[in-house]
């Protein structure tokens, strides 16, 4: 499978615990994004990387959240001291930066998501 | 603040019906509008629109962008039960003359197709 891969698919954790999610993008994609989706809403942007550089973080991303993409390939999203309000689907997506695609296509492709439940 | 609004929020039809889903946006530095289909898992890409008035088609699905009206529609003809899903509209922005990857999503339209 050459799509975007996320691990784990489901995570149940107790309030106050730390959790870490992993995303493996499509191999030639230089951009990687994290989104959060709650029931009945569209995905909300959290942060994105171009190669290993984190170029933007949303105001939604409190200081309990941190994301890394150390070698410009896979990325991790860590949530410290989880709260019940963190329960959501965490989606990762990847794309090519415009100008790097011979086909001109820069659309983002999504992984299956990690569903987090904080109890 | 950038905003994307979809309507209707939900729609129930019978197989064979034709549906039209709407998306309107208020953003700075518009680059592209994308449609995704989301079943129980990840959103799957349908269309990316950058030019006004040019229809994109894929089978029974088609979409068109109207930059003057800041809107897009997604049409599905001869609907099937497999079309039941959440349809998401998203807008991508320009920044500094290059594509800016962040997408701003609408809340989605829940389509239910009954046999």
PDB file of N, CA and C in Angstrom, chain A residues 22-58:
ATOM      1  N   UNK A  22       1.645   8.268  14.985  1.00  0.00           N
ATOM      2  CA  UNK A  22       2.634   8.306  13.909  1.00  0.00           C
ATOM      3  C   UNK A  22       1.939   8.394  12.561  1.00  0.00           C
ATOM      4  N   UNK A  23       2.566   9.094  11.633  1.00  0.00           N
ATOM      5  CA  UNK A  23       2.064   9.195  10.274  1.00  0.00           C
ATOM      6  C   UNK A  23       3.221   8.963   9.306  1.00  0.00           C
ATOM      7  N   UNK A  24       2.998   8.067   8.356  1.00  0.00           N
ATOM      8  CA  UNK A  24       3.946   7.853   7.262  1.00  0.00           C
ATOM      9  C   UNK A  24       3.309   8.355   5.976  1.00  0.00           C
ATOM     10  N   UNK A  25       3.846   9.412   5.395  1.00  0.00           N
ATOM     11  CA  UNK A  25       3.217   9.994   4.204  1.00  0.00           C
ATOM     12  C   UNK A  25       3.532   9.180   2.955  1.00  0.00           C
ATOM     13  N   UNK A  26       2.922   9.547   1.842  1.00  0.00           N
ATOM     14  CA  UNK A  26       3.292   8.993   0.544  1.00  0.00           C
ATOM     15  C   UNK A  26       4.757   9.371   0.298  1.00  0.00           C
ATOM     16  N   UNK A  27       5.544   8.427  -0.173  1.00  0.00           N
ATOM     17  CA  UNK A  27       6.998   8.558  -0.072  1.00  0.00           C
ATOM     18  C   UNK A  27       7.566   9.783  -0.782  1.00  0.00           C
ATOM     19  N   UNK A  28       7.027  10.165  -1.910  1.00  0.00           N
ATOM     20  CA  UNK A  28       7.630  11.296  -2.610  1.00  0.00           C
ATOM     21  C   UNK A  28       7.055  12.650  -2.190  1.00  0.00           C
ATOM     22  N   UNK A  29       6.094  12.643  -1.259  1.00  0.00           N
ATOM     23  CA  UNK A  29       5.458  13.887  -0.844  1.00  0.00           C
ATOM     24  C   UNK A  29       6.326  14.646   0.151  1.00  0.00           C
ATOM     25  N   UNK A  30       6.512  15.945  -0.113  1.00  0.00           N
ATOM     26  CA  UNK A  30       7.353  16.737   0.765  1.00  0.00           C
ATOM     27  C   UNK A  30       6.552  17.514   1.804  1.00  0.00           C
ATOM     28  N   UNK A  31       5.216  17.539   1.666  1.00  0.00           N
ATOM     29  CA  UNK A  31       4.389  18.237   2.650  1.00  0.00           C
ATOM     30  C   UNK A  31       3.573  17.244   3.456  1.00  0.00           C
ATOM     31  N   UNK A  32       3.457  17.527   4.743  1.00  0.00           N
ATOM     32  CA  UNK A  32       2.697  16.662   5.636  1.00  0.00           C
ATOM     33  C   UNK A  32       1.862  17.535   6.559  1.00  0.00           C
ATOM     34  N   UNK A  33       0.604  17.162   6.743  1.00  0.00           N
ATOM     35  CA  UNK A  33      -0.341  17.971   7.522  1.00  0.00           C
ATOM     36  C   UNK A  33      -0.998  17.112   8.602  1.00  0.00           C
ATOM     37  N   UNK A  34      -1.322  17.754   9.700  1.00  0.00           N
ATOM     38  CA  UNK A  34      -2.147  17.126  10.729  1.00  0.00           C
ATOM     39  C   UNK A  34      -3.442  17.926  10.858  1.00  0.00           C
ATOM     40  N   UNK A  35      -4.550  17.173  10.921  1.00  0.00           N
ATOM     41  CA  UNK A  35      -5.871  17.754  11.123  1.00  0.00           C
ATOM     42  C   UNK A  35      -6.558  17.008  12.261  1.00  0.00           C
ATOM     43  N   UNK A  36      -7.541  17.672  12.856  1.00  0.00           N
ATOM     44  CA  UNK A  36      -8.357  17.025  13.883  1.00  0.00           C
ATOM     45  C   UNK A  36      -9.806  17.138  13.444  1.00  0.00           C
ATOM     46  N   UNK A  37     -10.556  16.042  13.600  1.00  0.00           N
ATOM     47  CA  UNK A  37     -11.968  16.048  13.217  1.00  0.00           C
ATOM     48  C   UNK A  37     -12.821  15.511  14.339  1.00  0.00           C
ATOM     49  N   UNK A  38     -13.799  16.292  14.743  1.00  0.00           N
ATOM     50  CA  UNK A  38     -14.771  15.840  15.737  1.00  0.00           C
ATOM     51  C   UNK A  38     -16.079  15.544  15.029  1.00  0.00           C
ATOM     52  N   UNK A  39     -16.947  14.823  15.711  1.00  0.00           N
ATOM     53  CA  UNK A  39     -18.190  14.337  15.113  1.00  0.00           C
ATOM     54  C   UNK A  39     -19.028  15.485  14.564  1.00  0.00           C
ATOM     55  N   UNK A  40     -19.430  15.365  13.321  1.00  0.00           N
ATOM     56  CA  UNK A  40     -20.307  16.360  12.730  1.00  0.00           C
ATOM     57  C   UNK A  40     -19.596  17.590  12.195  1.00  0.00           C
ATOM     58  N   UNK A  41     -18.270  17.573  12.237  1.00  0.00           N
ATOM     59  CA  UNK A  41     -17.509  18.726  11.759  1.00  0.00           C
ATOM     60  C   UNK A  41     -16.530  18.292  10.670  1.00  0.00           C
ATOM     61  N   UNK A  42     -16.125  19.263   9.847  1.00  0.00           N
ATOM     62  CA  UNK A  42     -15.053  18.985   8.911  1.00  0.00           C
ATOM     63  C   UNK A  42     -13.719  18.989   9.628  1.00  0.00           C
ATOM     64  N   UNK A  43     -12.676  18.445   9.012  1.00  0.00           N
ATOM     65  CA  UNK A  43     -11.346  18.460   9.626  1.00  0.00           C
ATOM     66  C   UNK A  43     -10.874  19.893   9.888  1.00  0.00           C
ATOM     67  N   UNK A  44     -10.192  20.076  11.035  1.00  0.00           N
ATOM     68  CA  UNK A  44      -9.614  21.380  11.386  1.00  0.00           C
ATOM     69  C   UNK A  44      -8.096  21.266  11.321  1.00  0.00           C
ATOM     70  N   UNK A  45      -7.483  22.232  10.671  1.00  0.00           N
ATOM     71  CA  UNK A  45      -6.033  22.237  10.508  1.00  0.00           C
ATOM     72  C   UNK A  45      -5.345  22.406  11.853  1.00  0.00           C
ATOM     73  N   UNK A  46      -4.291  21.598  12.071  1.00  0.00           N
ATOM     74  CA  UNK A  46      -3.478  21.722  13.277  1.00  0.00           C
ATOM     75  C   UNK A  46      -2.094  22.276  12.966  1.00  0.00           C
ATOM     76  N   UNK A  47      -1.401  21.614  12.032  1.00  0.00           N
ATOM     77  CA  UNK A  47      -0.037  22.031  11.730  1.00  0.00           C
ATOM     78  C   UNK A  47       0.396  21.414  10.413  1.00  0.00           C
ATOM     79  N   UNK A  48       1.463  21.978   9.801  1.00  0.00           N
ATOM     80  CA  UNK A  48       1.990  21.319   8.623  1.00  0.00           C
ATOM     81  C   UNK A  48       3.505  21.504   8.493  1.00  0.00           C
ATOM     82  N   UNK A  49       4.105  20.555   7.809  1.00  0.00           N
ATOM     83  CA  UNK A  49       5.541  20.505   7.585  1.00  0.00           C
ATOM     84  C   UNK A  49       5.821  20.542   6.099  1.00  0.00           C
ATOM     85  N   UNK A  50       6.884  21.235   5.748  1.00  0.00           N
ATOM     86  CA  UNK A  50       7.459  21.071   4.430  1.00  0.00           C
ATOM     87  C   UNK A  50       8.838  20.484   4.668  1.00  0.00           C
ATOM     88  N   UNK A  51       9.030  19.269   4.185  1.00  0.00           N
ATOM     89  CA  UNK A  51      10.207  18.478   4.565  1.00  0.00           C
ATOM     90  C   UNK A  51      10.255  18.409   6.099  1.00  0.00           C
ATOM     91  N   UNK A  52      11.355  18.789   6.722  1.00  0.00           N
ATOM     92  CA  UNK A  52      11.411  18.656   8.176  1.00  0.00           C
ATOM     93  C   UNK A  52      10.997  19.937   8.904  1.00  0.00           C
ATOM     94  N   UNK A  53      10.741  20.999   8.161  1.00  0.00           N
ATOM     95  CA  UNK A  53      10.422  22.285   8.787  1.00  0.00           C
ATOM     96  C   UNK A  53       8.923  22.406   9.074  1.00  0.00           C
ATOM     97  N   UNK A  54       8.606  22.753  10.320  1.00  0.00           N
ATOM     98  CA  UNK A  54       7.212  22.985  10.699  1.00  0.00           C
ATOM     99  C   UNK A  54       6.883  24.435  10.356  1.00  0.00           C
ATOM    100  N   UNK A  55       6.029  24.653   9.354  1.00  0.00           N
ATOM    101  CA  UNK A  55       5.831  25.987   8.815  1.00  0.00           C
ATOM    102  C   UNK A  55       4.666  26.737   9.439  1.00  0.00           C
ATOM    103  N   UNK A  56       3.711  26.041   9.989  1.00  0.00           N
ATOM    104  CA  UNK A  56       2.601  26.744  10.626  1.00  0.00           C
ATOM    105  C   UNK A  56       1.966  25.859  11.682  1.00  0.00           C
ATOM    106  N   UNK A  57       1.530  26.501  12.761  1.00  0.00           N
ATOM    107  CA  UNK A  57       0.767  25.819  13.807  1.00  0.00           C
ATOM    108  C   UNK A  57      -0.522  26.605  14.053  1.00  0.00           C
ATOM    109  N   UNK A  58      -1.627  25.887  14.146  1.00  0.00           N
ATOM    110  CA  UNK A  58      -2.914  26.521  14.409  1.00  0.00           C
ATOM    111  C   UNK A  58      -2.997  26.963  15.872  1.00  0.00           C
TER     112      UNK A  58
END
